[in-house]
mmCIF file of C-alpha atoms and ligand atoms in Angstrom:
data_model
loop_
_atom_site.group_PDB
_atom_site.id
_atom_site.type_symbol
_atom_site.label_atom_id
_atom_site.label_comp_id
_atom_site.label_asym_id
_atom_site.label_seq_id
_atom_site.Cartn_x
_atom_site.Cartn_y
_atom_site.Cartn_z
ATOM 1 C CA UNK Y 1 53.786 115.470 118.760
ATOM 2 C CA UNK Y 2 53.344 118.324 115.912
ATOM 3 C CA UNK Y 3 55.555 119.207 113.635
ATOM 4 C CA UNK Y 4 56.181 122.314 115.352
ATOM 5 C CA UNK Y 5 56.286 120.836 118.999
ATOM 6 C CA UNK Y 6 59.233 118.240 117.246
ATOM 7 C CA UNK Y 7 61.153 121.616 115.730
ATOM 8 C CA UNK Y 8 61.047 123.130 118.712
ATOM 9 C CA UNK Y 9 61.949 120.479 121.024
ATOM 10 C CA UNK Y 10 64.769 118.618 119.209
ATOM 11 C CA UNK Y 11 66.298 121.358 116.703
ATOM 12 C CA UNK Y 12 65.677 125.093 117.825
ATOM 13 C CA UNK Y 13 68.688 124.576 120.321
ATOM 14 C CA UNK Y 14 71.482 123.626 119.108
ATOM 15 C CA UNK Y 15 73.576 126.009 121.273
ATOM 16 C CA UNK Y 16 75.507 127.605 118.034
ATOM 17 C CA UNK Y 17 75.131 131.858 118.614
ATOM 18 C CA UNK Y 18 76.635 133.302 115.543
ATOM 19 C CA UNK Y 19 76.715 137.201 114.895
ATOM 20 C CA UNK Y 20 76.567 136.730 111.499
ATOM 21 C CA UNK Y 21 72.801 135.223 111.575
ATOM 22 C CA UNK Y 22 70.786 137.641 111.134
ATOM 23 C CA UNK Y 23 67.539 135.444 111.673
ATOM 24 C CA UNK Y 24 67.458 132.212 112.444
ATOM 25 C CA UNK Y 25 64.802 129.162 112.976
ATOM 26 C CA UNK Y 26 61.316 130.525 113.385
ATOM 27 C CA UNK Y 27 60.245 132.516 109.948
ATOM 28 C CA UNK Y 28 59.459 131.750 106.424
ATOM 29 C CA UNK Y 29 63.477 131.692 105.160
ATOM 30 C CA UNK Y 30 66.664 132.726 107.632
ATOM 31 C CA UNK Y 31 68.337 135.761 107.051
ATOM 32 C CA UNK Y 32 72.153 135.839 106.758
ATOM 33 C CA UNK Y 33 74.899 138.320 106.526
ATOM 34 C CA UNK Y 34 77.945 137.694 104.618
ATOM 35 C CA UNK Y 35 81.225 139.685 104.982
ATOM 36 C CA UNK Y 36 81.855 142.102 101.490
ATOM 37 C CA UNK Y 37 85.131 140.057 101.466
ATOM 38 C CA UNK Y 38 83.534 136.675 101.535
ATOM 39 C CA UNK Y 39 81.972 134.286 98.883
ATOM 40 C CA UNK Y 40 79.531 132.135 100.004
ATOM 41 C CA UNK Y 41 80.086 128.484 99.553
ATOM 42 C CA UNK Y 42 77.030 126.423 99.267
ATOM 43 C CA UNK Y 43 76.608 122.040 99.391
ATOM 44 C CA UNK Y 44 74.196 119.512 99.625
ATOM 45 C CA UNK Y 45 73.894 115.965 100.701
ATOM 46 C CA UNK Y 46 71.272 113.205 101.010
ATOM 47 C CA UNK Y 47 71.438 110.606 103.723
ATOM 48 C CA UNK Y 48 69.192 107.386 102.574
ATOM 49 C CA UNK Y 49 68.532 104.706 105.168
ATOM 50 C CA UNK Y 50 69.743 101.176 103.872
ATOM 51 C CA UNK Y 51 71.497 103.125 101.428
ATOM 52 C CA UNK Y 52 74.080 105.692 103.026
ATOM 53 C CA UNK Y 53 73.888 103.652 106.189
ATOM 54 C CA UNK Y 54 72.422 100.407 107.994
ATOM 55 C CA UNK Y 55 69.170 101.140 109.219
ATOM 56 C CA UNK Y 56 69.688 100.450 112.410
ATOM 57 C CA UNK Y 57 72.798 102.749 113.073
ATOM 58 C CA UNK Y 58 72.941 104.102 116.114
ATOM 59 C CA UNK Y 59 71.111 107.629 115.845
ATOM 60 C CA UNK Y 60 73.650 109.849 116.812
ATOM 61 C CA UNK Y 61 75.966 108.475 114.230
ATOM 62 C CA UNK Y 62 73.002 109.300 111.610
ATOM 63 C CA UNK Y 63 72.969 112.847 112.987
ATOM 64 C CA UNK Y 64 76.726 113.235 112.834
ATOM 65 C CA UNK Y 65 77.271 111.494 109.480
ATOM 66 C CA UNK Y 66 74.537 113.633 107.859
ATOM 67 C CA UNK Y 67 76.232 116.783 109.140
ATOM 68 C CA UNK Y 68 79.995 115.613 108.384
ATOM 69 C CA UNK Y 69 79.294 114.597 104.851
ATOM 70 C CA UNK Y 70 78.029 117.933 103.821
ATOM 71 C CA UNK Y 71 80.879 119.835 106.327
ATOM 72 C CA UNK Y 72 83.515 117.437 104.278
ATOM 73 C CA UNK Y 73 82.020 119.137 100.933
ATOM 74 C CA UNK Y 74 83.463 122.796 102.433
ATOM 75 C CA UNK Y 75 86.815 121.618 103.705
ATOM 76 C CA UNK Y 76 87.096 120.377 100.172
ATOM 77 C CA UNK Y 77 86.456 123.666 98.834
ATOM 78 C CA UNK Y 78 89.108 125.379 101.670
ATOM 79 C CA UNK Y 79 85.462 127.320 103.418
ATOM 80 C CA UNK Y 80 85.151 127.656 106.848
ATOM 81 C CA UNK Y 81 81.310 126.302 107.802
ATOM 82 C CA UNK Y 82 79.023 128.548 109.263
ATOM 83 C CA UNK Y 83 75.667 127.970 108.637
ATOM 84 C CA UNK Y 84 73.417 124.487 107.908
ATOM 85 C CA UNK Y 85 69.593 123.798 106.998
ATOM 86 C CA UNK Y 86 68.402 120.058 108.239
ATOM 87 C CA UNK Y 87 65.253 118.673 106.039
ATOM 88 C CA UNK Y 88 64.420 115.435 108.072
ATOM 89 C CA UNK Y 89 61.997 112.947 106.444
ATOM 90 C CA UNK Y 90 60.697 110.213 109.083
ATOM 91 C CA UNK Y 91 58.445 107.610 109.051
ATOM 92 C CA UNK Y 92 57.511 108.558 112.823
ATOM 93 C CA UNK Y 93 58.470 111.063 115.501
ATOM 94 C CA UNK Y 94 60.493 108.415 117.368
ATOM 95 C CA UNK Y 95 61.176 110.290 120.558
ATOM 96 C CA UNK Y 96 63.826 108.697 121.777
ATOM 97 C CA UNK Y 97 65.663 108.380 118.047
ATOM 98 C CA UNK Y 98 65.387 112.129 117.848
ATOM 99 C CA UNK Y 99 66.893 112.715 120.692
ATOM 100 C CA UNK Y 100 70.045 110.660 119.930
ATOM 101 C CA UNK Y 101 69.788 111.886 116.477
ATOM 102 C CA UNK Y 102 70.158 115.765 117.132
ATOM 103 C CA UNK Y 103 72.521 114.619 120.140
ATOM 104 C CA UNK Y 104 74.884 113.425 117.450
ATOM 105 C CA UNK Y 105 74.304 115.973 115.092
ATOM 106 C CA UNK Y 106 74.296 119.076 117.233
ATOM 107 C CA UNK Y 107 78.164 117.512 119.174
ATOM 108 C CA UNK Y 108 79.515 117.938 115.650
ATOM 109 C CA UNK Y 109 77.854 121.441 114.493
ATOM 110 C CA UNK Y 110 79.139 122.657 118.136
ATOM 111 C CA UNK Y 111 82.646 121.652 117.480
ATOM 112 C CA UNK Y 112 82.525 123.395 114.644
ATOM 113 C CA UNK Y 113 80.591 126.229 114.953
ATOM 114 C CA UNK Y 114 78.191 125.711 112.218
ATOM 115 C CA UNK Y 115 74.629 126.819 113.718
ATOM 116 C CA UNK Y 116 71.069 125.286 112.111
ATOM 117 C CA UNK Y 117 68.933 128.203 110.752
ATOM 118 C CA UNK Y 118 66.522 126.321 109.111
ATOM 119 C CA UNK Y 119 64.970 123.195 107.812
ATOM 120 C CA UNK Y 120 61.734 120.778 106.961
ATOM 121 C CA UNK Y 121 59.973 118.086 108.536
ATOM 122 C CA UNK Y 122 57.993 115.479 106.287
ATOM 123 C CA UNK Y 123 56.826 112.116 107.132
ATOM 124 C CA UNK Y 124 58.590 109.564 104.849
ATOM 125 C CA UNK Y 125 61.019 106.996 104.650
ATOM 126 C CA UNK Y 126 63.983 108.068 106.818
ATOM 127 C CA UNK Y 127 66.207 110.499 104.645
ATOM 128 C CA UNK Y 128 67.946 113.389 105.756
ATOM 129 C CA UNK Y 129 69.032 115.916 103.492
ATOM 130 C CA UNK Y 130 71.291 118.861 104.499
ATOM 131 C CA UNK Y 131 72.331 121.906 102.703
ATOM 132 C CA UNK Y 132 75.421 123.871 104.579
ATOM 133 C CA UNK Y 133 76.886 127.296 103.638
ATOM 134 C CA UNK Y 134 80.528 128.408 104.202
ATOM 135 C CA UNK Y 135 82.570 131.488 103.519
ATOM 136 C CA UNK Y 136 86.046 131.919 102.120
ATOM 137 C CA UNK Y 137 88.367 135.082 101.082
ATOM 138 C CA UNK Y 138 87.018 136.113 97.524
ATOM 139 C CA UNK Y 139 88.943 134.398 95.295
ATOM 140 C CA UNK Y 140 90.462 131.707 97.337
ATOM 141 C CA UNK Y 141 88.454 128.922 97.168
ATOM 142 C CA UNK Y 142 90.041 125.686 95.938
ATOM 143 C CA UNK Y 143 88.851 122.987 93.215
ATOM 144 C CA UNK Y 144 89.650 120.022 91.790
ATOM 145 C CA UNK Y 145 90.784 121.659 88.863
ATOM 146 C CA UNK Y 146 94.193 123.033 89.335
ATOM 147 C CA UNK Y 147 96.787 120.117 89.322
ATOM 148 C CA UNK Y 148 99.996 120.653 87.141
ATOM 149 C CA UNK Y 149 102.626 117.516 85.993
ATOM 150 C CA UNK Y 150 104.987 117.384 88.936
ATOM 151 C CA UNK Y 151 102.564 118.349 91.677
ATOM 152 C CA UNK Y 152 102.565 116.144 94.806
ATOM 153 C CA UNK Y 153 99.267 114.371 95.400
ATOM 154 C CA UNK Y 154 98.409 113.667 99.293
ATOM 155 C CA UNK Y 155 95.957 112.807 101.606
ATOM 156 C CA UNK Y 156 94.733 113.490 105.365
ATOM 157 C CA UNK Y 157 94.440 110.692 107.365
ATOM 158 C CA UNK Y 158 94.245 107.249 106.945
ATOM 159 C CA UNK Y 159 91.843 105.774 104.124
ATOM 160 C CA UNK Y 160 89.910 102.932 104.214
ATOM 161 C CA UNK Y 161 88.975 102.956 107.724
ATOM 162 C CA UNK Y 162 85.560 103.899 107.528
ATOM 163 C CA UNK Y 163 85.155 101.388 105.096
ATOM 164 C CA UNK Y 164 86.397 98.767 107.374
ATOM 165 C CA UNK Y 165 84.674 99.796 109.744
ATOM 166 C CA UNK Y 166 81.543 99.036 108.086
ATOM 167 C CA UNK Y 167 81.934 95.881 107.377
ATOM 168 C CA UNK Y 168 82.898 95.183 110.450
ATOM 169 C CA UNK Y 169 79.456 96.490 111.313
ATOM 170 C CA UNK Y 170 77.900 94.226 108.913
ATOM 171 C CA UNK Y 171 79.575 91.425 110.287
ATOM 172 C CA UNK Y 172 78.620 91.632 113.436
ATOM 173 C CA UNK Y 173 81.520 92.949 114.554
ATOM 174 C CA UNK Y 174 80.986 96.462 114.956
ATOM 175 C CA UNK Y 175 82.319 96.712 118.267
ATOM 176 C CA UNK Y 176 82.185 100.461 118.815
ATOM 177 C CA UNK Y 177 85.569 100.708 120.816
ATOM 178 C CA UNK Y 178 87.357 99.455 117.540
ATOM 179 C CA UNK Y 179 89.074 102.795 115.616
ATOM 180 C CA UNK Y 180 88.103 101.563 112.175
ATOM 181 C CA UNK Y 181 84.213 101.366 113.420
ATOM 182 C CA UNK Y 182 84.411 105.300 115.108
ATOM 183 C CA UNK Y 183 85.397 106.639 112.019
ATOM 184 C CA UNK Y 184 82.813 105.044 110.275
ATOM 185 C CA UNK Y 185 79.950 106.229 113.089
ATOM 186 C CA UNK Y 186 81.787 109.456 113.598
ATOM 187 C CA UNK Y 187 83.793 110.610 110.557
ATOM 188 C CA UNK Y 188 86.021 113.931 111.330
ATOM 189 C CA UNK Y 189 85.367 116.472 108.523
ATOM 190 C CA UNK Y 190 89.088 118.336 108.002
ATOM 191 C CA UNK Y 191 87.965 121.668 107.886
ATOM 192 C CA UNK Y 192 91.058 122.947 109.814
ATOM 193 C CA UNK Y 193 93.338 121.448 106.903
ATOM 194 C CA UNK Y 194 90.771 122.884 104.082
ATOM 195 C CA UNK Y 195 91.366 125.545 105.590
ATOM 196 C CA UNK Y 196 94.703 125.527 106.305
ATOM 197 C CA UNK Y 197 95.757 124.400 102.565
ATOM 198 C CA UNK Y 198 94.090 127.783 101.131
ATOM 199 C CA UNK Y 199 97.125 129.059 99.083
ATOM 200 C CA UNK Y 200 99.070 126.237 98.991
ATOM 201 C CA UNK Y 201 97.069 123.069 97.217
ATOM 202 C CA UNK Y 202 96.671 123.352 93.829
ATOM 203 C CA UNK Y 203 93.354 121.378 94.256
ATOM 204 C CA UNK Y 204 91.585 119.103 96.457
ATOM 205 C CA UNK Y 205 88.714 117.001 96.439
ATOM 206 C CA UNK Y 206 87.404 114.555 99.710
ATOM 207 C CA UNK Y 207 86.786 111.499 99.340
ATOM 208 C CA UNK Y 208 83.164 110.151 99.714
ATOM 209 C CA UNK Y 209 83.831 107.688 97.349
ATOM 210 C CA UNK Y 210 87.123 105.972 97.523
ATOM 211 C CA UNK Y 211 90.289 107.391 97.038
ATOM 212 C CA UNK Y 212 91.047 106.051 93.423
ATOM 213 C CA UNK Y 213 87.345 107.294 92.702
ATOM 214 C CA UNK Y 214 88.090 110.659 94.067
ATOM 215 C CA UNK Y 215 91.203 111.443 93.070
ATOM 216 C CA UNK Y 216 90.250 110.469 89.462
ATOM 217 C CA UNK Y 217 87.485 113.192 89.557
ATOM 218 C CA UNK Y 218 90.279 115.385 90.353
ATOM 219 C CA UNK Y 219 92.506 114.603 87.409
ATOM 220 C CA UNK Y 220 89.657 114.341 84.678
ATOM 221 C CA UNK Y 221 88.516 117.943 85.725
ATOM 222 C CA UNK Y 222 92.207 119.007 86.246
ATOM 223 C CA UNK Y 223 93.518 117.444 82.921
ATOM 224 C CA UNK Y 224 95.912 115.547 84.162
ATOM 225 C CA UNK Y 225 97.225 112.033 84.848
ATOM 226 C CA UNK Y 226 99.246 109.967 88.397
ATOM 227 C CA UNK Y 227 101.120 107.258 89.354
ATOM 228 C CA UNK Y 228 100.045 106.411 93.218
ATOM 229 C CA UNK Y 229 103.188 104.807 95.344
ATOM 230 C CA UNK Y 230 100.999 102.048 96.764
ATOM 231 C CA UNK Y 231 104.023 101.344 99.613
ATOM 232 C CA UNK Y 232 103.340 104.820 100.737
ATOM 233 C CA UNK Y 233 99.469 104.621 101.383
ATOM 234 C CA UNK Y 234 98.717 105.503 105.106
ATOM 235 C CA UNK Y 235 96.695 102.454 105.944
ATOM 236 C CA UNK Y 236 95.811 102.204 110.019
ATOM 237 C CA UNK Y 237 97.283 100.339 112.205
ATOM 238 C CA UNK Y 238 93.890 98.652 113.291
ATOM 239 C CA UNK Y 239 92.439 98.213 109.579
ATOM 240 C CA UNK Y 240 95.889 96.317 108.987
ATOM 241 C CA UNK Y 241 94.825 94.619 112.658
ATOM 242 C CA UNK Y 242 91.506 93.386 111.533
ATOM 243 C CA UNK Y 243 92.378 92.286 107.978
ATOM 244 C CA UNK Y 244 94.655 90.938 105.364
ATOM 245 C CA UNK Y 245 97.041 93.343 103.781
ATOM 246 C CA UNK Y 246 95.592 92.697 100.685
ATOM 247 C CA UNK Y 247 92.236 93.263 101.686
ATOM 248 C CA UNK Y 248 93.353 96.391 103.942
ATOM 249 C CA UNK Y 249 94.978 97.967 100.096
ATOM 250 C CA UNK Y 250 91.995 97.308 98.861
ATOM 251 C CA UNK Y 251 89.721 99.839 101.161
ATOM 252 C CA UNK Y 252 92.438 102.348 101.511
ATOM 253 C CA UNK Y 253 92.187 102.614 97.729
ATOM 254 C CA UNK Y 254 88.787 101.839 96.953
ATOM 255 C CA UNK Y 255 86.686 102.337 100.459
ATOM 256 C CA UNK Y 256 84.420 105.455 100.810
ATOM 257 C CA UNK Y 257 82.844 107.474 103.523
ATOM 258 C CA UNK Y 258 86.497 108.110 105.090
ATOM 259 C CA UNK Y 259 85.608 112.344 104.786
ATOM 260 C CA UNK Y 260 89.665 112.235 103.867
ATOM 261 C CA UNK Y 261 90.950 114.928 101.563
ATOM 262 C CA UNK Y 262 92.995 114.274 98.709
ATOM 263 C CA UNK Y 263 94.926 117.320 97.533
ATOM 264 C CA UNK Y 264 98.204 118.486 95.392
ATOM 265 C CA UNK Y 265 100.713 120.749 95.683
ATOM 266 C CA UNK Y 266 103.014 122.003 93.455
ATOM 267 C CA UNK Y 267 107.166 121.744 94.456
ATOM 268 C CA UNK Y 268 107.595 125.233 95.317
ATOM 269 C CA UNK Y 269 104.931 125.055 97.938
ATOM 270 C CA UNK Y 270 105.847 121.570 99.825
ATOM 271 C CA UNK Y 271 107.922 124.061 102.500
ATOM 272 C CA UNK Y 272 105.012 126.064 103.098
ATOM 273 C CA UNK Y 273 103.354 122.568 103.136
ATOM 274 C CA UNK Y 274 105.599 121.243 105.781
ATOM 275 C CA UNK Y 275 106.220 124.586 108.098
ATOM 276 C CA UNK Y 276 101.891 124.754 108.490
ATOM 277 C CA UNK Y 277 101.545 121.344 108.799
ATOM 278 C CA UNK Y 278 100.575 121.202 112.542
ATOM 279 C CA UNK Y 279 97.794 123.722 112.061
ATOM 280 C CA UNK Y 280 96.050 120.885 109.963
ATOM 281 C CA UNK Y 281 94.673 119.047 112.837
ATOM 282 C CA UNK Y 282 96.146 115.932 111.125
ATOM 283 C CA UNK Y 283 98.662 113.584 109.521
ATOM 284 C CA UNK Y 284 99.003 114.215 106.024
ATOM 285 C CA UNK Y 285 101.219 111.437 103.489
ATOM 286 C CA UNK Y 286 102.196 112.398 100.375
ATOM 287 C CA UNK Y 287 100.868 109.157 98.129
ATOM 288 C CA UNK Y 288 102.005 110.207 94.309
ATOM 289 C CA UNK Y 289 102.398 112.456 92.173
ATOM 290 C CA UNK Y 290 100.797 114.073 88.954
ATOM 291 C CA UNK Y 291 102.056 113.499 85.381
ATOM 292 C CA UNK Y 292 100.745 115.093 82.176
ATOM 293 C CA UNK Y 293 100.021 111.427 80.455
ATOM 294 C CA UNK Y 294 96.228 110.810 81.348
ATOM 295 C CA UNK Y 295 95.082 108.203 83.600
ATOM 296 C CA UNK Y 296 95.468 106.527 87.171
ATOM 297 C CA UNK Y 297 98.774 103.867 87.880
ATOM 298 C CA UNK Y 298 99.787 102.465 90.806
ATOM 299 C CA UNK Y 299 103.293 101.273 91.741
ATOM 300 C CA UNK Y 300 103.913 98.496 93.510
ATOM 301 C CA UNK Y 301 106.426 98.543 96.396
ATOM 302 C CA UNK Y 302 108.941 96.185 93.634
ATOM 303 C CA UNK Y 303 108.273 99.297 91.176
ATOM 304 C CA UNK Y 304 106.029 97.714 89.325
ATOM 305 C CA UNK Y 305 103.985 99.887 87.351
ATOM 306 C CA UNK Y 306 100.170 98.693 87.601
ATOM 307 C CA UNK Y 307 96.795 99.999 85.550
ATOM 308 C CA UNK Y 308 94.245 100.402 88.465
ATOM 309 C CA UNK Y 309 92.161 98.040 86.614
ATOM 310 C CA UNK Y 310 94.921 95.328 86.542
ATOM 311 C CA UNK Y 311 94.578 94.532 90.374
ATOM 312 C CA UNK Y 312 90.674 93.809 90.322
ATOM 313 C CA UNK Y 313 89.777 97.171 91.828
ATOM 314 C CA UNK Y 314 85.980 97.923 90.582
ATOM 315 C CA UNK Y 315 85.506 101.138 91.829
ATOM 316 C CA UNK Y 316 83.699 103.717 89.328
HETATM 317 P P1 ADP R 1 57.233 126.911 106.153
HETATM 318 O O1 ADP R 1 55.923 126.180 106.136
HETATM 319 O O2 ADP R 1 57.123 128.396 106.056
HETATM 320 O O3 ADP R 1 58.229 126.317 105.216
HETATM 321 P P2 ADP R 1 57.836 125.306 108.389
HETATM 322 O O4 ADP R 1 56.577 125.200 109.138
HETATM 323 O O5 ADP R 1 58.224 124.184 107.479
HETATM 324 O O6 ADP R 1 57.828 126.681 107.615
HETATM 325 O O7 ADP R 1 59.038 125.525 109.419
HETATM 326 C C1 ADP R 1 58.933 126.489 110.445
HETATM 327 C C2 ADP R 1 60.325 126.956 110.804
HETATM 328 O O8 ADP R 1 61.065 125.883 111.352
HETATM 329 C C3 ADP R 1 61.120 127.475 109.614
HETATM 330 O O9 ADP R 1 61.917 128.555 110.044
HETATM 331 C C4 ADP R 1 61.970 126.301 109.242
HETATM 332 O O10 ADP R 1 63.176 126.698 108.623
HETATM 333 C C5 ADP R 1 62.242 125.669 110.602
HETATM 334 N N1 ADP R 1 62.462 124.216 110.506
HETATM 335 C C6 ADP R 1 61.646 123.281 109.995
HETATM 336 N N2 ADP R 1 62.168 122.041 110.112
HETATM 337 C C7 ADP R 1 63.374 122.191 110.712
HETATM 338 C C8 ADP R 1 64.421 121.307 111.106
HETATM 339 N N3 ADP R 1 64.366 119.984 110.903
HETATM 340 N N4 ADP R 1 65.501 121.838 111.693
HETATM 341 C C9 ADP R 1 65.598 123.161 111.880
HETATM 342 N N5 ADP R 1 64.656 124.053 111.557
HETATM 343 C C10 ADP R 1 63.559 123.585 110.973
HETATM 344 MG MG1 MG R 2 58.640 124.131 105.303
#
């Protein structure tokens, strides 16, 4: 199969109409149309096989990883996803891979109404690289600068699941029925709560990298320090099922690849917080707060006041 014959067949139907594409797949560059109101929000991500993800993943969770890592990236930034380009490098044109592959990635650009304009094809070592676009009202996108002393830090979901569910996977125990393993294969990206937070975070980030990794981007770029009520961290009920509470803390704080957001808000806002809660399309746990002294602490659920470096936790 050509290169072209593979486009066409695999990734020219993704079933994503959007009025706002003015030309899609098919010439030299797409053409798009952004509102006057708008900014344009712009992200890219790299997949590496044996690096982002076992090699022998299922396909479909490649396809939807790929896509959710860079559609995390725009929740993070409070844009609503519109439009993605795909540059696939393969080592062969692996029929049956592709069509699990797109499968995968084309249920998750559906459910969010992202369409693909665009992309490469290169033989290679398996990498997938995708660049996604999103819009958001002129002057409203969030950052992870932005966080004042006093602010409430939270997070969506529950971290440390994806990480448990790959080493479950490694295991040999990736059993895909098991909650901690789905998120892992099928992370959600929150755009309905980056969304939904516009005008009432003070700043966000998601976590790709662990939560204590993340969030410390956020208070380096927002000048600012937290203490993190470790009794309060949202761990699942099946990553506390399939290990150790210690070992559980340990990926909700340090485990990546959850596509979680971690965001504050200042007092005045928690109301507002509260009252559009339900429009988030999930839980959300307050975790800490912010204080002015620099630095990451975590307290213990005796009130012990812990460096992050004092429990063992390597994780920048
Ligand atoms: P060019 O040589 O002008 O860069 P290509 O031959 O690489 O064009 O691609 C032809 C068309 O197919 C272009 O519109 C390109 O964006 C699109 N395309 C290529 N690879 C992909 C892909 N993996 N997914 C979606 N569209 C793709
Ligand atoms: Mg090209």
């Amino acid at each position: 199969m050509d290169e072209f014959a593979l486009i066409r067949r695999y990734f020219t139907d993704g079933g994503v109409m959007r009025a706002d594409t003015v030309l899609g797949i098919g010439d030299d560059a797409a053409v798009l149309r952004v509102p006057d109101d708008r900014q344009l929000v712009v992200t890219t991500d790299s997949l590496v096989s044996g690096v982002h993800f076992p090699a022998e993943l299922q396909p479909d969770a490649i396809g939807h990883r790929a896509l959710a890592a860079n559609l995390s990236d725009l929740a993070a930034m409070g844009a609503e996803p519109a439009w993605v380009l795909l540059a696939l490098t393969l080592p062969e044109a692996d029929e049956r891979w592709l069509e699990s592959f797109s499968e995968g990635f084309f249920r998750l650009a559906r459910s969010h109404h992202v369409a693909l304009v665009g992309g490469n094809v290169a033989r290679g070592p398996l990498n997938i690289t995708i660049t996604a676009h999103g819009l958001v009202p002129s002057g409203q996108a969030l950052m992870r600068k932005g966080a004042r002393p006093g602010d409430a830090v939270y997070v969506t979901g529950h971290p440390g699941d994806a990480a448990a569910g790959l080493k479950l996977i490694q295991s040999g125990h990736g059993d895909t029925s098991n909650d901690c393993v789905q998120r892992f294969c099928y992370p959600e990206p929150r755009a309905a709560a980056g969304i939904g937070l516009r005008g009432i975070a003070s700043a966000m980030i998601d976590i790709s990298d662990g939560l204590l990794a993340d969030l410390s981007h956020l208070l380096a770029a927002s000048d600012v320090g937290a203490t993190l009520e470790l009794a309060g961290l949202p761990l699942s009920q099946t990553l506390l099922a399939s290990y150790p509470a210690e070992t559980g803390r340990h990926l909700g704080l340090t485990g990546g690849d959850d596509y979680e957001l971690c965001f504050t808000v200042p007092n005045e806002r928690l109301s507002e917080l509260h009252r559009r809660v339900a429009d988030l399309g999930c839980e959300v746990t307050r975790i800490g707060s912010i204080e002015t002294e620099a630095g990451l602490r975590l307290r213990d659920e005796h009130g012990n006041l812990k460096g992050t470096d004092s429990l063992g936790y390597r994780h920048f």
